[in-house]
mmCIF file of C-alpha atoms in Angstrom:
data_model
loop_
_atom_site.group_PDB
_atom_site.id
_atom_site.type_symbol
_atom_site.label_atom_id
_atom_site.label_comp_id
_atom_site.label_asym_id
_atom_site.label_seq_id
_atom_site.Cartn_x
_atom_site.Cartn_y
_atom_site.Cartn_z
ATOM 1 C CA MET A 4 154.687 200.973 61.125
ATOM 2 C CA ALA A 5 152.134 201.652 58.330
ATOM 3 C CA GLN A 6 152.741 198.364 56.780
ATOM 4 C CA LEU A 7 152.751 196.443 59.880
ATOM 5 C CA LEU A 8 148.879 198.072 60.725
ATOM 6 C CA LEU A 9 147.934 197.249 56.744
ATOM 7 C CA ASP A 10 148.579 193.546 57.566
ATOM 8 C CA LYS A 11 146.007 193.716 60.309
ATOM 9 C CA ILE A 12 143.338 195.434 58.245
ATOM 10 C CA ASP A 13 139.963 193.682 56.999
ATOM 11 C CA VAL A 14 139.420 194.087 53.625
ATOM 12 C CA TYR A 15 136.325 195.607 54.144
ATOM 13 C CA ASP A 16 137.385 197.900 56.746
ATOM 14 C CA PRO A 17 139.330 201.158 55.145
ATOM 15 C CA GLU A 18 139.633 203.049 58.811
ATOM 16 C CA LEU A 19 141.369 200.967 61.324
ATOM 17 C CA LYS A 20 141.124 201.918 65.086
ATOM 18 C CA MET A 21 143.688 200.689 67.151
ATOM 19 C CA ALA A 22 143.876 201.930 71.031
ATOM 20 C CA GLN A 23 145.217 205.275 70.791
ATOM 21 C CA GLN A 24 146.137 204.992 66.792
ATOM 22 C CA THR A 25 143.851 204.871 63.557
ATOM 23 C CA LEU A 26 145.289 203.823 60.247
ATOM 24 C CA ILE A 27 143.245 204.901 56.615
ATOM 25 C CA SER A 28 144.275 203.227 53.662
ATOM 26 C CA THR A 29 142.529 203.291 50.287
ATOM 27 C CA ALA A 30 143.893 199.953 49.196
ATOM 28 C CA MET A 31 140.595 198.524 50.680
ATOM 29 C CA LEU A 32 138.220 200.737 48.889
ATOM 30 C CA PRO A 33 137.089 200.316 45.207
ATOM 31 C CA VAL A 34 139.261 202.593 42.835
ATOM 32 C CA LYS A 35 136.179 205.143 42.288
ATOM 33 C CA GLN A 36 135.598 205.660 45.959
ATOM 34 C CA ARG A 37 139.246 206.320 46.421
ATOM 35 C CA LEU A 38 140.098 209.877 46.088
ATOM 36 C CA GLU A 39 137.182 210.827 47.831
ATOM 37 C CA PHE A 40 137.368 208.834 50.791
ATOM 38 C CA TRP A 41 141.605 209.842 51.003
ATOM 39 C CA HIS A 42 140.461 213.454 50.753
ATOM 40 C CA ASP A 43 137.824 213.406 53.234
ATOM 41 C CA SER A 44 140.465 211.679 55.850
ATOM 42 C CA VAL A 45 143.221 213.791 54.708
ATOM 43 C CA CYS A 46 140.772 217.120 55.836
ATOM 44 C CA LYS A 47 139.429 215.346 58.946
ATOM 45 C CA HIS A 48 143.242 214.912 60.515
ATOM 46 C CA PHE A 49 144.728 217.694 59.192
ATOM 47 C CA ALA A 50 142.537 220.932 58.270
ATOM 48 C CA SER A 51 139.906 221.488 55.243
ATOM 49 C CA LEU A 52 142.176 221.228 51.954
ATOM 50 C CA GLU A 53 141.786 221.108 48.069
ATOM 51 C CA ILE A 54 143.460 217.765 47.139
ATOM 52 C CA GLY A 55 144.945 217.459 43.378
ATOM 53 C CA VAL A 56 145.863 214.048 42.353
ATOM 54 C CA HIS A 57 147.193 213.269 38.676
ATOM 55 C CA ASN A 58 145.050 211.141 36.457
ATOM 56 C CA GLU A 59 147.693 208.836 35.843
ATOM 57 C CA ASP A 60 148.005 208.063 39.887
ATOM 58 C CA LEU A 61 144.250 207.514 39.865
ATOM 59 C CA SER A 62 144.444 205.235 37.413
ATOM 60 C CA LYS A 63 146.623 203.206 39.376
ATOM 61 C CA GLY A 64 144.311 203.076 42.175
ATOM 62 C CA LEU A 65 145.622 206.079 44.248
ATOM 63 C CA ARG A 66 147.150 204.086 46.776
ATOM 64 C CA SER A 67 147.892 205.860 50.033
ATOM 65 C CA THR A 68 147.797 205.155 53.402
ATOM 66 C CA LEU A 69 147.786 207.690 56.901
ATOM 67 C CA VAL A 70 148.395 206.730 60.619
ATOM 68 C CA HIS A 71 147.002 209.078 63.043
ATOM 69 C CA SER A 72 148.338 208.269 66.659
ATOM 70 C CA GLU A 73 147.535 210.311 69.580
ATOM 71 C CA PHE A 74 150.263 211.665 71.451
ATOM 72 C CA GLY A 75 149.591 214.042 74.294
ATOM 73 C CA LYS A 76 148.406 217.370 73.288
ATOM 74 C CA LEU A 77 149.916 216.403 69.871
ATOM 75 C CA ASP A 78 148.810 214.087 66.794
ATOM 76 C CA LEU A 79 151.885 212.133 65.276
ATOM 77 C CA ILE A 80 150.647 211.412 61.768
ATOM 78 C CA GLN A 81 152.534 209.235 59.300
ATOM 79 C CA LEU A 82 151.627 209.933 55.311
ATOM 80 C CA ASP A 83 153.243 207.405 52.415
ATOM 81 C CA ALA A 84 151.124 208.465 49.332
ATOM 82 C CA CYS A 85 151.183 208.976 46.131
ATOM 83 C CA ARG A 86 152.196 212.453 44.591
ATOM 84 C CA GLN A 87 149.481 215.170 45.010
ATOM 85 C CA THR A 88 149.228 218.743 45.940
ATOM 86 C CA VAL A 89 147.216 220.024 48.874
ATOM 87 C CA GLN A 90 145.981 223.930 49.352
ATOM 88 C CA ARG A 91 144.423 225.174 51.907
ATOM 89 C CA ASP A 92 142.793 228.806 50.937
ATOM 90 C CA HIS A 93 140.726 231.503 52.647
ATOM 91 C CA ARG A 94 137.313 229.815 51.744
ATOM 92 C CA LYS A 95 138.584 226.681 53.315
ATOM 93 C CA ILE A 96 139.675 228.625 56.394
ATOM 94 C CA ILE A 97 136.682 230.601 56.903
ATOM 95 C CA ALA A 98 134.914 226.587 56.514
ATOM 96 C CA ASP A 99 137.083 225.684 59.469
ATOM 97 C CA ALA A 100 136.061 228.876 61.718
ATOM 98 C CA HIS A 101 135.003 226.107 64.760
ATOM 99 C CA ARG A 102 138.238 224.368 64.275
ATOM 100 C CA GLN A 103 141.468 224.989 66.617
ATOM 101 C CA ASP A 104 144.374 226.501 64.418
ATOM 102 C CA TYR A 105 147.378 224.406 64.306
ATOM 103 C CA THR A 106 151.064 224.292 63.223
ATOM 104 C CA LEU A 107 152.260 221.631 61.644
ATOM 105 C CA PHE A 108 155.957 220.461 61.763
ATOM 106 C CA SER A 109 156.436 217.953 58.589
ATOM 107 C CA LEU A 110 159.380 216.043 58.499
ATOM 108 C CA GLN A 111 160.281 214.595 54.784
ATOM 109 C CA LEU A 112 161.220 210.653 54.699
ATOM 110 C CA ARG A 113 161.162 210.275 50.876
ATOM 111 C CA GLY A 114 160.407 212.351 47.729
ATOM 112 C CA ILE A 115 160.746 215.935 47.211
ATOM 113 C CA GLY A 116 158.040 218.619 48.415
ATOM 114 C CA LYS A 117 157.520 222.181 47.820
ATOM 115 C CA VAL A 118 155.610 224.548 50.246
ATOM 116 C CA GLU A 119 154.190 227.597 50.056
ATOM 117 C CA GLN A 120 152.858 230.049 52.690
ATOM 118 C CA ASP A 121 153.267 234.093 53.613
ATOM 119 C CA GLY A 122 154.990 234.540 50.262
ATOM 120 C CA ARG A 123 157.630 232.364 50.987
ATOM 121 C CA GLN A 124 158.780 229.261 49.124
ATOM 122 C CA ALA A 125 160.513 226.087 50.737
ATOM 123 C CA ILE A 126 162.056 222.834 48.819
ATOM 124 C CA VAL A 127 161.686 220.042 51.347
ATOM 125 C CA ARG A 128 164.125 216.909 50.556
ATOM 126 C CA PRO A 129 164.257 213.996 52.372
ATOM 127 C CA GLY A 130 165.929 214.102 56.161
ATOM 128 C CA GLU A 131 164.750 218.166 55.898
ATOM 129 C CA ALA A 132 161.139 219.639 57.655
ATOM 130 C CA VAL A 133 159.372 222.521 57.185
ATOM 131 C CA LEU A 134 156.604 224.402 59.409
ATOM 132 C CA PHE A 135 153.307 225.687 58.413
ATOM 133 C CA ASP A 136 150.082 227.369 59.802
ATOM 134 C CA THR A 137 146.786 226.144 59.604
ATOM 135 C CA SER A 138 145.220 229.539 60.295
ATOM 136 C CA ARG A 139 146.923 231.398 56.795
ATOM 137 C CA PRO A 140 146.466 229.969 53.652
ATOM 138 C CA TYR A 141 149.150 227.641 52.070
ATOM 139 C CA SER A 142 150.321 224.739 49.501
ATOM 140 C CA PHE A 143 152.141 221.603 49.717
ATOM 141 C CA GLN A 144 153.113 220.277 46.041
ATOM 142 C CA LEU A 145 154.765 216.701 45.729
ATOM 143 C CA ASP A 146 155.514 215.994 42.441
ATOM 144 C CA GLU A 147 156.564 212.199 43.282
ATOM 145 C CA ASP A 148 155.093 209.441 45.716
ATOM 146 C CA PHE A 149 156.310 210.487 49.344
ATOM 147 C CA GLU A 150 156.881 209.613 53.163
ATOM 148 C CA LYS A 151 156.389 212.425 55.585
ATOM 149 C CA ILE A 152 155.884 212.335 59.441
ATOM 150 C CA VAL A 153 153.625 215.132 60.613
ATOM 151 C CA ILE A 154 153.793 216.553 64.094
ATOM 152 C CA ARG A 155 150.216 218.616 64.717
ATOM 153 C CA ILE A 156 150.694 221.092 67.220
ATOM 154 C CA PRO A 157 148.172 223.462 68.353
ATOM 155 C CA SER A 158 149.076 226.660 67.535
ATOM 156 C CA GLU A 159 148.849 228.544 71.211
ATOM 157 C CA THR A 160 150.405 225.340 72.806
ATOM 158 C CA LEU A 161 153.956 226.473 70.634
ATOM 159 C CA LYS A 162 153.163 229.944 70.991
ATOM 160 C CA THR A 163 154.265 229.548 74.650
ATOM 161 C CA LEU A 164 157.628 228.423 73.914
ATOM 162 C CA PHE A 165 158.350 230.614 70.338
ATOM 163 C CA SER A 166 156.082 233.705 70.337
ATOM 164 C CA ARG A 167 156.369 234.306 66.790
ATOM 165 C CA PRO A 168 156.495 230.442 64.924
ATOM 166 C CA ASP A 169 154.645 232.295 61.829
ATOM 167 C CA ARG A 170 158.142 234.009 60.904
ATOM 168 C CA LEU A 171 159.352 230.368 60.220
ATOM 169 C CA CYS A 172 156.383 228.820 58.190
ATOM 170 C CA ALA A 173 157.797 227.797 54.743
ATOM 171 C CA VAL A 174 161.609 227.820 55.544
ATOM 172 C CA SER A 175 163.385 224.602 54.852
ATOM 173 C CA ILE A 176 165.201 222.937 57.938
ATOM 174 C CA ASN A 177 167.614 220.694 57.650
ATOM 175 C CA SER A 178 169.594 218.282 59.908
ATOM 176 C CA SER A 179 172.591 220.605 60.234
ATOM 177 C CA ALA A 180 170.548 223.097 62.072
ATOM 178 C CA PRO A 181 171.417 223.325 65.857
ATOM 179 C CA GLY A 182 169.071 220.567 67.423
ATOM 180 C CA ALA A 183 167.567 219.531 64.200
ATOM 181 C CA ASN A 184 169.164 215.841 64.188
ATOM 182 C CA LEU A 185 168.378 215.244 67.507
ATOM 183 C CA LEU A 186 164.712 216.460 67.208
ATOM 184 C CA PHE A 187 164.363 214.287 64.056
ATOM 185 C CA THR A 188 165.856 211.165 65.479
ATOM 186 C CA TYR A 189 163.476 211.286 68.805
ATOM 187 C CA ILE A 190 160.545 211.562 66.322
ATOM 188 C CA GLY A 191 161.548 208.750 64.495
ATOM 189 C CA SER A 192 161.795 206.802 67.742
ATOM 190 C CA LEU A 193 158.375 208.182 69.077
ATOM 191 C CA ILE A 194 157.000 206.730 65.486
ATOM 192 C CA SER A 195 158.876 203.227 66.278
ATOM 193 C CA GLU A 196 158.260 202.658 69.766
ATOM 194 C CA TYR A 197 154.793 204.418 69.818
ATOM 195 C CA LYS A 198 152.892 200.743 71.008
ATOM 196 C CA THR A 199 155.268 199.911 73.464
ATOM 197 C CA LEU A 200 154.530 203.373 75.356
ATOM 198 C CA PRO A 201 152.979 203.373 78.262
ATOM 199 C CA GLN A 202 149.774 205.545 78.332
ATOM 200 C CA ASN A 203 150.770 207.152 81.512
ATOM 201 C CA CYS A 204 153.879 208.226 79.945
ATOM 202 C CA THR A 205 152.542 209.790 76.293
ATOM 203 C CA SER A 206 152.481 213.444 78.307
ATOM 204 C CA ALA A 207 155.636 214.150 79.445
ATOM 205 C CA PHE A 208 156.918 212.646 75.910
ATOM 206 C CA SER A 209 154.454 214.952 74.449
ATOM 207 C CA ASN A 210 155.559 217.801 76.279
ATOM 208 C CA ALA A 211 159.616 216.599 76.013
ATOM 209 C CA LEU A 212 158.667 216.709 71.734
ATOM 210 C CA ILE A 213 157.019 220.465 72.076
ATOM 211 C CA GLU A 214 160.160 221.518 74.243
ATOM 212 C CA MET A 215 162.581 220.396 71.502
ATOM 213 C CA ILE A 216 160.539 221.646 68.464
ATOM 214 C CA GLY A 217 160.696 225.025 69.982
ATOM 215 C CA GLY A 218 164.059 224.902 71.043
ATOM 216 C CA MET A 219 165.190 224.146 67.665
ATOM 217 C CA LEU A 220 163.295 226.818 66.211
ATOM 218 C CA GLN A 221 164.959 229.364 68.400
ATOM 219 C CA GLU A 222 168.022 228.377 67.358
ATOM 220 C CA LEU A 223 167.238 229.108 63.750
ATOM 221 C CA PRO A 224 169.084 231.966 62.005
ATOM 222 C CA GLU A 225 165.490 233.079 60.682
ATOM 223 C CA SER A 226 164.309 232.969 64.256
ATOM 224 C CA LYS A 227 167.286 234.876 65.465
ATOM 225 C CA SER A 228 166.259 237.354 63.140
ATOM 226 C CA ALA A 229 162.877 237.706 63.607
ATOM 227 C CA ASN A 230 163.115 237.711 67.432
ATOM 228 C CA ASP A 231 165.875 240.458 67.006
ATOM 229 C CA SER A 232 163.038 242.500 65.018
ATOM 230 C CA SER A 233 160.608 241.532 67.812
ATOM 231 C CA ILE A 234 162.914 242.888 70.429
ATOM 232 C CA LYS A 235 163.684 246.129 68.446
ATOM 233 C CA LYS A 236 159.858 247.011 67.942
ATOM 234 C CA THR A 237 159.475 246.322 71.991
ATOM 235 C CA HIS A 238 162.549 248.633 72.616
ATOM 236 C CA LEU A 239 160.971 251.071 70.252
ATOM 237 C CA TYR A 240 157.633 250.953 71.854
ATOM 238 C CA GLU A 241 158.869 251.229 75.505
ATOM 239 C CA LEU A 242 161.253 254.297 74.095
ATOM 240 C CA LYS A 243 158.036 256.251 72.485
ATOM 241 C CA ARG A 244 155.856 255.086 76.119
ATOM 242 C CA THR A 245 158.669 256.943 78.321
ATOM 243 C CA ILE A 246 158.888 260.031 75.936
ATOM 244 C CA ALA A 247 155.394 260.548 76.185
ATOM 245 C CA THR A 248 155.653 259.760 79.995
ATOM 246 C CA GLU A 249 158.221 262.718 80.419
ATOM 247 C CA LEU A 250 157.395 265.126 77.672
ATOM 248 C CA ALA A 251 157.101 267.665 80.386
ATOM 249 C CA ASN A 252 160.211 267.301 81.610
ATOM 250 C CA PRO A 253 162.747 269.992 79.874
ATOM 251 C CA LYS A 254 165.572 267.316 80.593
ATOM 252 C CA LEU A 255 163.854 264.854 78.255
ATOM 253 C CA GLY A 256 166.375 263.186 75.750
ATOM 254 C CA ALA A 257 168.964 260.537 75.096
ATOM 255 C CA GLU A 258 170.543 260.975 78.182
ATOM 256 C CA LEU A 259 167.381 260.935 80.199
ATOM 257 C CA LEU A 260 165.907 257.914 77.879
ATOM 258 C CA SER A 261 169.160 255.930 78.532
ATOM 259 C CA LEU A 262 168.887 256.079 82.252
ATOM 260 C CA GLN A 263 165.102 255.348 82.424
ATOM 261 C CA LEU A 264 165.314 252.515 80.134
ATOM 262 C CA GLY A 265 168.876 251.189 81.436
ATOM 263 C CA LEU A 266 169.979 251.377 77.729
ATOM 264 C CA SER A 267 172.975 252.829 76.493
ATOM 265 C CA ILE A 268 172.786 256.065 74.935
ATOM 266 C CA SER A 269 174.163 254.708 71.506
ATOM 267 C CA SER A 270 171.454 252.126 71.588
ATOM 268 C CA ILE A 271 168.727 254.613 72.157
ATOM 269 C CA TYR A 272 169.649 256.626 68.889
ATOM 270 C CA ARG A 273 170.502 253.457 67.389
ATOM 271 C CA ILE A 274 166.554 252.299 67.973
ATOM 272 C CA PHE A 275 164.995 255.090 66.948
ATOM 273 C CA SER A 276 167.422 255.446 63.606
ATOM 274 C CA HIS A 277 164.753 253.800 61.373
ATOM 275 C CA GLU A 278 162.188 256.398 62.268
ATOM 276 C CA PRO A 279 161.249 259.083 59.931
ATOM 277 C CA ILE A 280 162.392 261.600 61.894
ATOM 278 C CA PRO A 281 165.292 262.391 64.376
ATOM 279 C CA LEU A 282 164.787 261.212 68.123
ATOM 280 C CA ILE A 283 165.075 265.119 69.309
ATOM 281 C CA GLN A 284 162.741 265.969 66.411
ATOM 282 C CA TYR A 285 160.577 263.520 67.573
ATOM 283 C CA ILE A 286 160.558 265.094 70.833
ATOM 284 C CA TRP A 287 159.616 268.639 69.973
ATOM 285 C CA ASN A 288 157.308 267.608 67.396
ATOM 286 C CA SER A 289 155.306 265.822 70.234
ATOM 287 C CA ARG A 290 155.420 268.694 72.295
ATOM 288 C CA LEU A 291 154.441 270.889 69.771
ATOM 289 C CA GLU A 292 151.145 268.749 69.450
ATOM 290 C CA ARG A 293 150.483 268.906 72.716
ATOM 291 C CA CYS A 294 150.850 272.663 72.756
ATOM 292 C CA PHE A 295 148.269 272.814 70.045
ATOM 293 C CA GLU A 296 145.690 270.820 71.357
ATOM 294 C CA ASP A 297 146.061 272.972 74.774
ATOM 295 C CA LEU A 298 145.826 276.088 73.274
ATOM 296 C CA ILE A 299 142.452 275.649 71.817
ATOM 297 C CA ASN A 300 141.184 273.457 75.046
ATOM 298 C CA LYS A 301 138.679 275.323 77.230
ATOM 299 C CA CYS A 302 140.165 273.810 80.258
ATOM 300 C CA TYR A 303 143.193 275.773 79.690
ATOM 301 C CA LEU A 304 141.894 279.104 78.887
ATOM 302 C CA ASP A 305 143.223 280.845 81.891
ATOM 303 C CA LEU A 306 146.550 279.650 81.133
ATOM 304 C CA SER A 307 148.952 282.040 79.119
ATOM 305 C CA ILE A 308 150.608 280.695 75.926
ATOM 306 C CA THR A 309 154.200 280.878 77.449
ATOM 307 C CA GLU A 310 152.831 278.725 80.436
ATOM 308 C CA ILE A 311 151.409 275.963 77.701
ATOM 309 C CA ALA A 312 154.753 275.930 76.455
ATOM 310 C CA PHE A 313 156.644 275.268 79.717
ATOM 311 C CA ARG A 314 153.994 273.284 80.775
ATOM 312 C CA TRP A 315 155.566 270.896 77.994
ATOM 313 C CA GLY A 316 158.875 270.814 78.588
ATOM 314 C CA PHE A 317 159.833 274.299 76.743
ATOM 315 C CA ASN A 318 161.970 276.731 78.076
ATOM 316 C CA SER A 319 162.086 279.497 75.816
ATOM 317 C CA SER A 320 159.112 281.280 74.515
ATOM 318 C CA ALA A 321 160.705 282.629 71.701
ATOM 319 C CA HIS A 322 161.910 279.146 70.591
ATOM 320 C CA PHE A 323 158.554 277.848 70.948
ATOM 321 C CA SER A 324 156.897 280.440 68.923
ATOM 322 C CA ARG A 325 159.243 279.945 66.466
ATOM 323 C CA ALA A 326 158.674 275.940 66.271
ATOM 324 C CA PHE A 327 155.103 276.241 66.129
ATOM 325 C CA LYS A 328 154.749 278.536 63.328
ATOM 326 C CA GLU A 329 157.241 276.489 61.210
ATOM 327 C CA ARG A 330 155.357 273.316 62.032
ATOM 328 C CA TYR A 331 151.918 274.429 61.594
ATOM 329 C CA GLY A 332 152.168 277.884 59.472
ATOM 330 C CA ILE A 333 150.521 279.862 62.005
ATOM 331 C CA THR A 334 151.699 281.712 65.525
ATOM 332 C CA PRO A 335 150.439 280.227 68.842
ATOM 333 C CA THR A 336 148.465 283.436 69.786
ATOM 334 C CA ALA A 337 146.690 283.559 66.042
ATOM 335 C CA HIS A 338 146.056 279.747 66.417
ATOM 336 C CA ARG A 339 144.297 280.623 69.978
ATOM 337 C CA LYS A 340 142.401 283.211 68.655
ATOM 338 C CA ASN A 341 140.665 281.444 65.528
ATOM 339 C CA ASN A 342 139.372 278.873 67.986
ATOM 340 C CA PHE A 343 138.566 281.596 70.642
ATOM 341 C CA PRO A 344 137.948 284.834 69.018
ATOM 342 C CA LEU A 345 137.249 287.822 71.327
#
């Protein structure tokens, strides 16, 4: 497609706009102007970046093209360029504070690339894809001439379908992934048929593409483990919130939590298994903390120590006193007297 458009470019026009498409090519410019022009063009259509090009490719003329197609909420960007490295650091992110954040879905057609983001590194070969996010630093190294298609997606749009796409950045996605082959084929068809698509249909096709990308990402093994982790964190939050709500109930324990949350008792213990202390100890410690606070609260001076202990789920004053001294190294009586001396 890039070549078809190139045939129509005037020799003095390095940037050609046609309907909803823009074609950018360095071929129309004097060699000395090409690097700056390419850098500015890539930054305009992606994000502010540092671009490194090998001296040998500069001497050969830095022949590179970019085709940008507007596609509903998305941007379809085709690149056919010489080897280069792009890098986005914190300085560039700050410079782009006024711009929207995007998630980039990059499908490699020719050449091999290496992406780094969030401490992960992925090698991307022809027929494979990778995700990266403009809101955080990343680098993309291409050591040979390459072609690729990049789908630029507003990050907030993708998050409506997949809450944590950041967990999948710099993870190589090949065609064997569930739904990937169908997605890659659909992207290729959109590119080849773009000029024939009725403009009033682009929104529907764009939404279908977003749905397909979101659906495919959800099926990746890395996504499932990320989702599992997210679910566990949600369950742990709900578990601790319920404990805080039921702390005064003497019957509070795994069985009551199981009934309250609709989870099995074994699930309750499993959710809490990675915490630094066991579930029952967390409950007693939480009760002791409330008692510790109430004993030095002027609002509760008319309550006895036993009443305060029972108020927070203890049913034995002796047990409370032992547990309190073991945790704080002082008796409840001494703790109160230290703050309210006679």
